[in-house]
Short mmCIF file of C-alpha atoms in Angstrom, two decimals:
data_model
loop_
_atom_site.label_atom_id
_atom_site.label_comp_id
_atom_site.label_asym_id
_atom_site.label_seq_id
_atom_site.Cartn_x
_atom_site.Cartn_y
_atom_site.Cartn_z
CA UNK A 898 24.14 -18.96 6.02
CA UNK A 899 21.09 -19.09 8.25
CA UNK A 900 20.22 -22.30 10.03
CA UNK A 901 17.93 -24.19 7.72
CA UNK A 902 15.45 -26.99 7.41
CA UNK A 903 15.92 -30.02 5.19
CA UNK A 904 13.36 -30.33 2.41
CA UNK A 905 14.57 -33.56 0.80
CA UNK A 906 16.39 -36.74 1.65
CA UNK A 907 20.17 -36.43 1.90
CA UNK A 908 22.42 -37.26 -1.06
CA UNK A 909 26.17 -37.78 -1.06
CA UNK A 910 27.76 -34.56 0.21
CA UNK A 911 29.66 -33.90 -3.02
CA UNK A 912 26.65 -34.33 -5.34
CA UNK A 913 24.65 -31.65 -7.11
CA UNK A 914 21.09 -31.32 -5.72
CA UNK A 915 18.10 -30.63 -7.95
CA UNK A 916 15.76 -28.02 -6.38
CA UNK A 917 12.07 -28.63 -7.07
CA UNK A 918 10.74 -25.60 -5.12
CA UNK A 919 9.82 -23.71 -8.30
CA UNK A 920 9.67 -24.33 -12.06
CA UNK A 921 13.28 -23.18 -12.60
CA UNK A 922 14.60 -26.52 -11.18
CA UNK A 923 18.06 -25.23 -10.27
CA UNK A 924 20.96 -27.69 -10.06
CA UNK A 925 22.77 -26.58 -6.90
CA UNK A 926 26.35 -27.51 -6.15
CA UNK A 927 27.45 -28.33 -2.58
CA UNK A 928 27.61 -25.24 -0.37
CA UNK A 929 25.85 -23.08 -2.98
CA UNK A 930 22.39 -21.51 -3.16
CA UNK A 931 19.90 -21.57 -6.02
CA UNK A 932 19.00 -18.62 -8.23
CA UNK A 933 16.47 -17.31 -5.70
CA UNK A 934 18.90 -17.50 -2.73
CA UNK A 935 16.11 -19.21 -0.77
CA UNK A 936 17.23 -22.82 -1.14
CA UNK A 937 20.74 -24.25 -0.88
CA UNK A 938 22.68 -27.50 -1.00
CA UNK A 939 23.75 -28.10 2.59
CA UNK A 940 25.87 -31.24 2.76
CA UNK A 941 23.82 -32.91 0.04
CA UNK A 942 20.43 -31.80 1.41
CA UNK A 943 18.12 -29.32 -0.35
CA UNK A 944 17.55 -26.78 2.39
CA UNK A 945 15.36 -23.71 2.95
CA UNK A 946 17.88 -21.23 4.28
CA UNK A 947 15.66 -18.55 5.85
CA UNK A 948 14.10 -18.88 9.30
CA UNK A 949 10.38 -19.49 9.72
CA UNK A 950 8.83 -16.31 11.13
CA UNK A 951 6.46 -16.71 14.06
CA UNK A 952 4.76 -13.78 15.75
CA UNK A 953 3.81 -13.56 19.41
CA UNK A 954 1.28 -11.41 21.18
CA UNK A 955 2.27 -9.77 24.45
CA UNK A 956 0.99 -11.71 27.45
CA UNK A 957 -0.29 -8.48 28.99
CA UNK A 958 -1.03 -4.93 27.99
CA UNK A 959 2.52 -3.94 28.84
CA UNK A 960 5.29 -2.87 26.51
CA UNK A 961 5.45 -4.78 23.25
CA UNK A 962 8.88 -5.67 21.91
CA UNK A 963 9.32 -4.13 18.44
CA UNK A 964 9.72 -6.25 15.35
CA UNK A 965 13.20 -7.76 15.15
CA UNK A 966 15.22 -7.55 11.95
CA UNK A 967 18.45 -8.77 10.45
CA UNK A 968 20.85 -10.56 12.73
CA UNK A 969 18.94 -9.27 15.74
CA UNK A 970 15.82 -11.08 14.52
CA UNK A 971 17.37 -14.51 14.59
CA UNK A 972 20.79 -15.65 15.75
CA UNK A 973 20.61 -19.28 14.66
CA UNK A 974 19.59 -20.59 18.07
CA UNK A 975 16.70 -22.94 18.68
CA UNK A 976 13.65 -21.12 20.02
CA UNK A 977 12.69 -22.44 23.44
CA UNK A 978 9.15 -23.82 23.60
CA UNK A 979 6.94 -21.20 25.26
CA UNK A 980 4.51 -22.00 28.05
CA UNK A 981 0.94 -22.90 27.13
CA UNK A 982 -0.29 -19.36 27.69
CA UNK A 983 2.32 -18.00 25.30
CA UNK A 984 1.68 -20.75 22.77
CA UNK A 985 -1.94 -19.65 22.63
CA UNK A 986 -0.65 -16.21 21.61
CA UNK A 987 1.65 -17.48 18.85
CA UNK A 988 0.93 -17.37 15.13
CA UNK A 989 3.01 -19.16 12.50
CA UNK A 990 3.36 -17.02 9.38
CA UNK A 991 4.19 -18.11 5.87
CA UNK A 992 7.43 -16.09 5.86
CA UNK A 993 10.22 -18.62 5.41
CA UNK A 994 7.82 -21.57 5.28
CA UNK A 995 8.61 -22.89 1.79
CA UNK A 996 6.29 -23.71 -1.10
CA UNK A 997 4.16 -26.59 -2.36
CA UNK A 998 5.64 -26.77 -5.87
CA UNK A 999 4.99 -28.89 -7.92
CA UNK A 1000 1.62 -28.14 -6.40
CA UNK A 1001 0.24 -31.50 -5.34
CA UNK A 1002 2.29 -31.48 -2.13
CA UNK A 1003 0.55 -30.42 1.10
CA UNK A 1004 1.49 -27.03 2.52
CA UNK A 1005 4.81 -26.97 4.42
CA UNK A 1006 3.06 -26.33 7.74
CA UNK A 1007 -0.50 -27.25 8.67
CA UNK A 1008 -0.61 -26.14 12.29
CA UNK A 1009 -3.13 -27.13 14.95
CA UNK A 1010 -3.80 -24.72 17.81
CA UNK A 1011 -6.62 -23.62 20.09
CA UNK A 1012 -8.56 -20.37 20.31
CA UNK A 1013 -11.16 -19.85 23.02
CA UNK A 1014 -11.43 -23.61 23.44
CA UNK A 1015 -11.96 -24.26 19.71
CA UNK A 1016 -9.52 -26.45 17.78
CA UNK A 1017 -8.17 -24.38 14.90
CA UNK A 1018 -5.96 -25.15 11.91
CA UNK A 1019 -3.70 -22.71 10.08
CA UNK A 1020 -2.37 -23.77 6.69
CA UNK A 1021 0.96 -21.99 6.20
CA UNK A 1022 2.83 -21.65 2.91
CA UNK A 1023 4.63 -19.33 0.53
CA UNK A 1024 2.87 -18.77 -2.76
CA UNK A 1025 4.69 -18.39 -6.09
CA UNK A 1026 2.77 -15.61 -7.83
CA UNK A 1027 3.11 -14.80 -11.53
CA UNK A 1028 -0.33 -13.19 -11.40
CA UNK A 1029 0.59 -10.42 -9.02
CA UNK A 1030 1.43 -6.75 -8.81
CA UNK A 1031 1.18 -3.74 -6.55
CA UNK A 1032 -1.21 -0.83 -6.33
CA UNK A 1033 0.60 2.29 -5.15
CA UNK A 1034 -1.21 5.21 -3.54
CA UNK A 1035 0.88 8.40 -3.62
CA UNK A 1036 -0.40 11.26 -1.49
CA UNK A 1037 0.34 14.37 -3.52
CA UNK A 1038 -1.29 17.13 -5.54
CA UNK A 1039 1.73 17.26 -7.84
CA UNK A 1040 1.15 16.26 -11.43
CA UNK A 1041 2.83 12.90 -11.88
CA UNK A 1042 1.75 12.16 -15.43
CA UNK A 1043 -1.28 11.51 -17.64
CA UNK A 1044 -3.58 8.60 -16.96
CA UNK A 1045 -2.52 5.41 -18.76
CA UNK A 1046 1.04 6.71 -19.12
CA UNK A 1047 3.70 4.03 -18.78
CA UNK A 1048 5.62 3.83 -15.52
CA UNK A 1049 9.22 2.79 -16.10
CA UNK A 1050 12.24 1.56 -14.19
CA UNK A 1051 15.56 1.76 -16.00
CA UNK A 1052 13.66 2.37 -19.23
CA UNK A 1053 11.46 -0.74 -18.94
CA UNK A 1054 7.69 -0.35 -18.61
CA UNK A 1055 6.52 -2.02 -15.38
CA UNK A 1056 3.01 -0.53 -15.07
CA UNK A 1057 0.90 2.54 -15.70
CA UNK A 1058 -0.73 5.57 -14.11
CA UNK A 1059 -4.36 5.04 -13.16
CA UNK A 1060 -6.94 7.39 -11.67
CA UNK A 1061 -6.37 10.41 -9.48
CA UNK A 1062 -8.22 10.10 -6.19
CA UNK A 1063 -8.90 12.68 -3.47
CA UNK A 1064 -5.45 14.07 -2.83
CA UNK A 1065 -3.68 10.97 -4.12
CA UNK A 1066 -2.37 9.55 -7.37
CA UNK A 1067 -2.69 5.83 -8.04
CA UNK A 1068 -0.24 3.62 -9.92
CA UNK A 1069 -0.76 0.03 -11.05
CA UNK A 1070 2.55 -1.82 -11.29
CA UNK A 1071 3.43 -5.36 -12.28
CA UNK A 1072 0.92 -7.94 -13.39
CA UNK A 1073 1.42 -11.05 -15.45
CA UNK A 1074 1.76 -9.21 -18.77
CA UNK A 1075 4.76 -7.21 -17.56
CA UNK A 1076 6.25 -10.21 -15.77
CA UNK A 1077 5.86 -12.72 -18.60
CA UNK A 1078 4.34 -11.04 -21.64
CA UNK A 1079 7.21 -8.79 -22.67
CA UNK A 1080 10.94 -9.19 -23.08
CA UNK A 1081 13.08 -11.07 -20.61
CA UNK A 1082 14.56 -7.76 -19.43
CA UNK A 1083 11.10 -6.27 -18.86
CA UNK A 1084 10.10 -9.27 -16.75
CA UNK A 1085 13.30 -9.15 -14.71
CA UNK A 1086 13.12 -5.41 -14.08
CA UNK A 1087 9.43 -5.67 -13.15
CA UNK A 1088 10.11 -8.51 -10.73
CA UNK A 1089 13.02 -6.66 -9.11
CA UNK A 1090 10.97 -3.47 -8.68
CA UNK A 1091 7.99 -5.31 -7.20
CA UNK A 1092 10.23 -7.22 -4.81
CA UNK A 1093 11.87 -4.03 -3.57
CA UNK A 1094 8.54 -2.20 -3.15
CA UNK A 1095 6.95 -5.12 -1.29
CA UNK A 1096 9.96 -5.36 1.01
CA UNK A 1097 9.52 -1.65 1.88
CA UNK A 1098 12.54 -0.46 -0.09
CA UNK A 1099 12.76 2.71 -2.18
CA UNK A 1100 12.33 2.47 -5.95
CA UNK A 1101 12.86 5.26 -8.48
CA UNK A 1102 10.14 5.44 -11.14
CA UNK A 1103 9.91 7.48 -14.33
CA UNK A 1104 6.53 8.32 -15.84
CA UNK A 1105 6.21 8.96 -19.56
CA UNK A 1106 5.36 12.61 -20.07
CA UNK A 1107 5.51 13.22 -16.33
CA UNK A 1108 7.63 13.14 -13.23
CA UNK A 1109 10.43 11.11 -11.77
CA UNK A 1110 9.52 9.91 -8.31
CA UNK A 1111 10.94 7.85 -5.50
CA UNK A 1112 8.38 5.55 -3.86
CA UNK A 1113 8.79 3.64 -0.58
CA UNK A 1114 6.04 2.14 1.56
CA UNK A 1115 5.31 4.29 4.59
CA UNK A 1116 7.56 7.15 3.45
CA UNK A 1117 6.78 10.50 1.76
CA UNK A 1118 7.02 10.42 -2.03
CA UNK A 1119 9.87 12.33 -3.64
CA UNK A 1120 8.70 14.10 -6.81
CA UNK A 1121 11.41 15.41 -9.13
CA UNK A 1122 13.85 15.43 -6.25
CA UNK A 1123 11.52 17.22 -3.82
CA UNK A 1124 10.00 15.32 -0.85
CA UNK A 1125 6.30 15.89 -0.35
CA UNK A 1126 5.20 17.01 3.09
CA UNK A 1127 1.40 16.94 3.12
CA UNK A 1128 -1.65 16.04 1.11
CA UNK A 1129 -4.51 18.42 0.42
CA UNK A 1130 -7.14 19.29 3.01
CA UNK A 1131 -9.71 18.99 0.20
CA UNK A 1132 -10.38 20.32 -3.27
CA UNK A 1133 -10.58 24.08 -3.79
CA UNK A 1134 -14.33 24.04 -3.33
CA UNK A 1135 -14.15 21.98 -0.13
CA UNK A 1136 -11.45 24.25 1.27
CA UNK A 1137 -13.73 27.24 0.68
CA UNK A 1138 -16.57 25.47 2.47
CA UNK A 1139 -14.45 24.45 5.45
CA UNK A 1140 -12.86 27.83 6.15
CA UNK A 1141 -15.38 30.32 4.74
CA UNK A 1142 -16.58 31.60 8.10
CA UNK A 1143 -13.01 32.02 9.37
CA UNK A 1144 -12.25 34.36 6.44
CA UNK A 1145 -15.41 36.39 6.93
CA UNK A 1146 -14.59 39.96 7.93
CA UNK A 1147 -10.90 39.62 7.09
CA UNK A 1148 -10.91 39.00 3.31
CA UNK A 1149 -13.23 40.31 0.60
CA UNK A 1150 -12.40 37.44 -1.72
CA UNK A 1151 -10.58 34.12 -1.42
CA UNK A 1152 -9.55 31.98 -4.37
CA UNK A 1153 -8.31 28.46 -3.61
CA UNK A 1154 -6.20 27.32 -6.55
CA UNK A 1155 -6.64 23.66 -7.49
CA UNK A 1156 -5.95 21.66 -10.61
CA UNK A 1157 -9.28 19.89 -10.24
CA UNK A 1158 -11.85 22.26 -8.67
CA UNK A 1159 -10.78 25.85 -7.96
CA UNK A 1160 -12.99 27.62 -5.42
CA UNK A 1161 -14.06 31.30 -5.41
CA UNK A 1162 -15.47 32.32 -2.03
CA UNK A 1163 -17.97 35.06 -2.86
CA UNK A 1164 -19.54 33.05 -5.71
CA UNK A 1165 -19.52 29.80 -3.72
CA UNK A 1166 -22.62 28.76 -1.84
CA UNK A 1167 -20.68 29.19 1.41
CA UNK A 1168 -20.06 32.86 0.58
CA UNK A 1169 -23.67 33.38 -0.45
CA UNK A 1170 -24.88 31.92 2.87
CA UNK A 1171 -22.60 34.39 4.67
CA UNK A 1172 -24.05 37.32 2.63
CA UNK A 1173 -20.66 38.24 1.18
CA UNK A 1174 -20.89 40.68 -1.76
CA UNK A 1175 -19.55 39.45 -5.09
CA UNK A 1176 -16.01 40.62 -5.82
CA UNK A 1177 -16.27 40.83 -9.59
CA UNK A 1178 -13.17 38.66 -10.02
CA UNK A 1179 -13.59 36.00 -12.69
CA UNK A 1180 -11.12 33.14 -12.92
CA UNK A 1181 -10.15 31.23 -16.03
CA UNK A 1182 -11.45 27.77 -16.80
CA UNK A 1183 -14.83 26.14 -17.11
CA UNK A 1184 -17.44 27.14 -14.58
CA UNK A 1185 -19.24 24.18 -13.06
CA UNK A 1186 -21.55 25.45 -10.37
CA UNK A 1187 -21.33 28.82 -8.59
CA UNK A 1188 -17.84 29.35 -7.20
CA UNK A 1189 -16.45 26.09 -8.64
CA UNK A 1190 -14.18 26.11 -11.71
CA UNK A 1191 -12.53 23.30 -13.66
CA UNK A 1192 -9.35 23.50 -15.78
CA UNK A 1193 -8.13 26.89 -14.58
CA UNK A 1194 -4.62 25.92 -15.71
CA UNK A 1195 -2.66 22.94 -16.95
CA UNK A 1196 -1.55 20.23 -14.49
CA UNK A 1197 1.92 20.72 -13.04
CA UNK A 1198 4.12 21.08 -10.00
CA UNK A 1199 2.99 24.56 -8.98
CA UNK A 1200 0.07 25.96 -7.01
CA UNK A 1201 -2.56 23.34 -6.19
CA UNK A 1202 -1.16 20.80 -8.66
CA UNK A 1203 -1.30 23.26 -11.58
CA UNK A 1204 1.56 24.65 -13.65
CA UNK A 1205 0.95 28.10 -12.15
CA UNK A 1206 3.77 29.88 -10.34
CA UNK A 1207 2.05 33.29 -10.26
CA UNK A 1208 -1.52 32.82 -8.95
CA UNK A 1209 -2.70 36.00 -10.65
CA UNK A 1210 -2.31 34.17 -13.97
CA UNK A 1211 -5.60 32.34 -13.38
CA UNK A 1212 -7.57 35.62 -13.07
CA UNK A 1213 -9.34 36.26 -16.36
CA UNK A 1214 -10.97 39.60 -15.55
CA UNK A 1215 -12.01 41.98 -12.80
CA UNK A 1216 -15.37 43.68 -13.31
CA UNK A 1217 -15.03 47.43 -12.56
CA UNK A 1218 -18.78 47.64 -11.91
CA UNK A 1219 -18.46 45.22 -9.00
CA UNK A 1220 -14.89 45.37 -7.65
CA UNK A 1221 -13.61 48.35 -5.67
CA UNK A 1222 -10.26 49.88 -4.74
CA UNK A 1223 -8.90 48.54 -1.47
CA UNK A 1224 -10.58 45.15 -1.93
CA UNK A 1225 -8.63 42.46 -0.08
CA UNK A 1226 -7.84 39.23 -1.93
CA UNK A 1227 -6.31 35.98 -0.67
CA UNK A 1228 -4.92 33.41 -3.10
CA UNK A 1229 -4.09 30.07 -1.47
CA UNK A 1230 -3.46 26.44 -2.47
CA UNK A 1231 -5.27 23.36 -1.15
CA UNK A 1232 -2.35 22.48 1.14
CA UNK A 1233 -1.55 25.99 2.37
CA UNK A 1234 1.93 25.53 0.91
CA UNK A 1235 1.36 28.50 -1.40
CA UNK A 1236 -0.42 31.68 -0.37
CA UNK A 1237 -0.38 35.36 -1.31
CA UNK A 1238 -2.24 38.47 -0.11
CA UNK A 1239 -3.25 41.32 -2.41
CA UNK A 1240 -5.04 44.64 -2.19
CA UNK A 1241 -6.66 46.17 -5.30
CA UNK A 1242 -5.28 49.60 -6.23
CA UNK A 1243 -7.22 52.47 -7.78
CA UNK A 1244 -6.92 50.80 -11.18
CA UNK A 1245 -8.35 47.60 -9.67
CA UNK A 1246 -5.09 45.75 -10.12
CA UNK A 1247 -4.06 43.37 -7.33
CA UNK A 1248 -0.94 44.58 -5.53
CA UNK A 1249 1.06 42.37 -3.13
CA UNK A 1250 0.71 43.35 0.52
CA UNK A 1251 1.66 42.07 3.95
CA UNK A 1252 -0.69 39.28 5.03
CA UNK A 1253 -2.73 40.16 8.14
CA UNK A 1254 -2.36 37.91 11.17
CA UNK A 1255 -5.98 36.57 11.06
CA UNK A 1256 -5.44 35.47 7.44
CA UNK A 1257 -2.07 33.90 8.23
CA UNK A 1258 -3.75 31.97 11.02
CA UNK A 1259 -6.28 30.43 8.64
CA UNK A 1260 -3.62 29.60 6.04
CA UNK A 1261 -1.66 27.85 8.77
CA UNK A 1262 -4.81 26.01 9.76
CA UNK A 1263 -5.19 24.70 6.21
CA UNK A 1264 -1.71 23.23 6.51
CA UNK A 1265 -2.49 21.89 9.98
CA UNK A 1266 -5.47 19.98 8.59
CA UNK A 1267 -3.44 18.30 5.85
CA UNK A 1268 -2.38 14.76 6.65
CA UNK A 1269 1.24 13.70 6.09
CA UNK A 1270 1.99 12.72 2.51
CA UNK A 1271 2.88 9.03 2.31
CA UNK A 1272 3.28 6.18 -0.16
CA UNK A 1273 1.11 3.11 0.38
CA UNK A 1274 2.04 -0.16 -1.35
CA UNK A 1275 -0.65 -2.83 -1.64
CA UNK A 1276 0.46 -6.24 -2.88
CA UNK A 1277 -2.25 -7.86 -5.00
CA UNK A 1278 -2.27 -11.46 -6.15
CA UNK A 1279 -4.50 -14.35 -7.11
CA UNK A 1280 -4.27 -17.50 -4.99
CA UNK A 1281 -4.75 -19.98 -7.80
CA UNK A 1282 -5.49 -23.67 -8.03
CA UNK A 1283 -1.91 -24.79 -7.50
CA UNK A 1284 -1.55 -22.92 -4.22
CA UNK A 1285 -4.97 -24.06 -3.02
CA UNK A 1286 -4.01 -27.68 -3.71
CA UNK A 1287 -1.59 -27.38 -0.81
CA UNK A 1288 -4.63 -26.87 1.42
CA UNK A 1289 -7.06 -29.42 -0.02
CA UNK A 1290 -7.30 -31.94 -2.82
CA UNK A 1291 -10.48 -30.15 -3.95
CA UNK A 1292 -9.34 -26.49 -4.31
CA UNK A 1293 -12.77 -24.97 -5.01
CA UNK A 1294 -13.85 -25.92 -1.49
CA UNK A 1295 -11.23 -23.59 -0.07
CA UNK A 1296 -12.51 -20.75 -2.24
CA UNK A 1297 -16.08 -21.40 -1.06
CA UNK A 1298 -14.91 -21.57 2.57
CA UNK A 1299 -13.27 -18.15 2.22
CA UNK A 1300 -16.39 -16.71 0.59
CA UNK A 1301 -18.55 -18.20 3.37
CA UNK A 1302 -16.32 -16.54 5.99
CA UNK A 1303 -15.35 -19.87 7.48
CA UNK A 1304 -11.69 -19.35 6.55
CA UNK A 1305 -9.63 -16.27 7.32
CA UNK A 1306 -6.87 -15.32 4.87
CA UNK A 1307 -3.76 -13.50 6.07
CA UNK A 1308 -0.38 -12.68 4.59
CA UNK A 1309 2.53 -12.75 7.01
CA UNK A 1310 -0.16 -12.48 9.69
CA UNK A 1311 -1.46 -9.20 8.26
CA UNK A 1312 -5.15 -8.86 7.33
CA UNK A 1313 -5.99 -8.97 3.64
CA UNK A 1314 -8.88 -7.75 1.53
CA UNK A 1315 -10.36 -10.53 -0.61
CA UNK A 1316 -12.04 -9.20 -3.73
CA UNK A 1317 -15.63 -10.25 -4.44
CA UNK A 1318 -16.32 -12.55 -7.35
CA UNK A 1319 -14.54 -15.70 -8.37
CA UNK A 1320 -11.25 -17.00 -7.04
CA UNK A 1321 -9.19 -15.74 -4.12
CA UNK A 1322 -7.82 -12.42 -5.33
CA UNK A 1323 -6.46 -10.51 -2.37
CA UNK A 1324 -4.66 -7.31 -1.42
CA UNK A 1325 -2.46 -6.63 1.60
CA UNK A 1326 -0.73 -3.51 2.88
CA UNK A 1327 2.95 -4.48 2.91
CA UNK A 1328 3.61 -2.00 5.73
CA UNK A 1329 1.64 -4.26 8.08
CA UNK A 1330 3.71 -7.33 7.27
CA UNK A 1331 7.03 -8.44 8.77
CA UNK A 1332 10.10 -6.95 7.10
CA UNK A 1333 11.50 -8.85 4.13
CA UNK A 1334 8.39 -11.01 3.81
CA UNK A 1335 8.78 -11.35 0.03
CA UNK A 1336 11.12 -13.34 -2.16
CA UNK A 1337 11.27 -14.21 -5.83
CA UNK A 1338 11.95 -16.97 -8.30
CA UNK A 1339 13.56 -16.17 -11.66
CA UNK A 1340 10.65 -17.45 -13.78
CA UNK A 1341 10.04 -14.47 -12.95
CA UNK A 1342 7.51 -14.39 -10.10
CA UNK A 1343 7.20 -13.12 -6.55
CA UNK A 1344 7.06 -15.38 -3.52
CA UNK A 1345 4.73 -14.16 -0.78
CA UNK A 1346 3.51 -15.63 2.52
CA UNK A 1347 -0.11 -16.68 2.82
CA UNK A 1348 -2.03 -18.36 5.62
CA UNK A 1349 -5.52 -19.89 5.80
CA UNK A 1350 -7.04 -20.25 9.27
CA UNK A 1351 -10.25 -22.13 10.09
CA UNK A 1352 -11.68 -24.51 12.64
CA UNK A 1353 -10.35 -28.05 12.55
CA UNK A 1354 -13.83 -29.35 11.75
CA UNK A 1355 -14.16 -26.95 8.81
CA UNK A 1356 -10.74 -28.01 7.56
CA UNK A 1357 -11.75 -31.64 7.61
CA UNK A 1358 -15.02 -30.79 5.86
CA UNK A 1359 -13.29 -29.13 2.92
CA UNK A 1360 -11.10 -32.19 2.39
CA UNK A 1361 -7.93 -30.85 3.98
CA UNK A 1362 -4.69 -32.78 4.32
CA UNK A 1363 -5.54 -34.01 7.82
CA UNK A 1364 -2.66 -36.51 7.90
CA UNK A 1365 -0.20 -33.59 7.76
CA UNK A 1366 -1.62 -31.55 10.67
CA UNK A 1367 1.03 -30.90 13.33
CA UNK A 1368 0.74 -29.40 16.79
CA UNK A 1369 1.88 -25.81 17.35
CA UNK A 1370 4.24 -26.93 20.10
CA UNK A 1371 6.05 -29.19 17.62
CA UNK A 1372 6.55 -26.28 15.22
CA UNK A 1373 7.90 -24.11 18.03
CA UNK A 1374 10.60 -26.66 18.74
CA UNK A 1375 11.96 -26.43 15.21
CA UNK A 1376 15.49 -25.16 14.80
CA UNK A 1377 14.96 -22.29 12.41
CA UNK A 1378 12.61 -19.79 14.02
CA UNK A 1379 12.61 -16.01 13.97
CA UNK A 1380 10.39 -14.87 16.84
CA UNK A 1381 8.87 -11.43 16.36
CA UNK A 1382 6.40 -9.33 18.30
CA UNK A 1383 2.84 -9.19 17.01
CA UNK A 1384 1.67 -5.86 15.57
CA UNK A 1385 -1.15 -4.69 17.82
CA UNK A 1386 -2.85 -2.89 14.91
CA UNK A 1387 -3.40 -6.23 13.16
CA UNK A 1388 -6.39 -8.36 14.22
CA UNK A 1389 -5.50 -11.71 15.73
CA UNK A 1390 -6.01 -14.24 12.92
CA UNK A 1391 -6.59 -17.47 14.88
CA UNK A 1392 -10.35 -17.06 14.96
CA UNK A 1393 -13.17 -17.26 12.49
CA UNK A 1394 -14.02 -14.07 10.58
CA UNK A 1395 -17.11 -12.40 12.02
CA UNK A 1396 -20.29 -11.91 10.03
CA UNK A 1397 -19.43 -8.21 9.64
CA UNK A 1398 -16.02 -8.91 8.11
CA UNK A 1399 -15.43 -9.12 4.38
CA UNK A 1400 -14.71 -10.75 1.98
#
């Protein structure tokens, strides 16, 4: 068991301890942990068993030590107090901090520090979130399933498919209705899946009427057992526009197959600007504007996110008055993964042929311009009144301070996006947070770190718990620290948000 911090007064060593860190109120026997594995009975003392994660910026522009994990991240020893210069580059995260339940209690850590000569305060806690979920961005042209289709884990619905964006499919998973509004099994499965996704673990999802996929933050999606390599360079029309001039003189017609917008070069405005003669090839589907076709095939796992395995299937007709024998035709997908070269015979039927080197070069360039296909997991939650009460006795003042850009919100030190409108509804990219930042309680709900940083004067003005402010040096002498290197791609949070920053 990790070295821990006492959260209550000691009882006789052989007595059961009642945990009040969440609504479950576990009765924990000596030497045992509660249902969440986050609190234990250590010799009659209710104890938070995980180390408090602090992050440290490098003192110079030299090599930054990578994030530590597992036993390497913390060996149970007391962290030595750093010198003043290093203390100024230390941020206390909410990971391992503990919660404020039953809500009226001040946050576990209200830390005083200095930034550029200004006294700052960071309120550090772990929030218990029933109103939470994840938004998953999956970079793929593959058909994953119809919009609004249920997304399941082990047969239980945990979310749904939302809109298709440019080269990506979006999923909305979790939320209070799946966590608490269905059966007990649905809530448990949803909580387990969200916890794994937020802690950067792989989760297998099944979509009604669609694909099975494996999703993991920062990793390529696996669709029906096949890892994705790259996302599209653009839609079929955009691909035509980007590479039109590079095909000029080498191909008489190029058709970029795409489930959304299939492009036909000689009809497209790009082909017209290059004075290319029409080929007489008409593709299936609904013509939008010249050279741009919708619904050329059904969605699927084939060419360009369609169900097509033979690209010639999308050709509806070839006009003998316009086409000619020997005409050269390229069929290609929006990722360059699929491509085929044809030459029209005397009967104006496309015949497969060896692809010329200049055409191969452009097909390869399409692939070169495709970004790696990845999964992005954004944790989304509402910081409600109970959590805000750990910051101030008048919670609305914290909300107003965030909206007025006087208070910066972070999660595990990572920047968050705070949605406009009422409340503090925020999103954070879990890939930018320390590993294993998330926990759970079996209500069910997720436990996530959250920090509020502002000037000491602003904290006093919003009615903060000033009697509970502690110095950073005192926190750094605690006996349960996991010291990790700061991610240089995250902005340093111990400063006021600038006027240009959201929310």
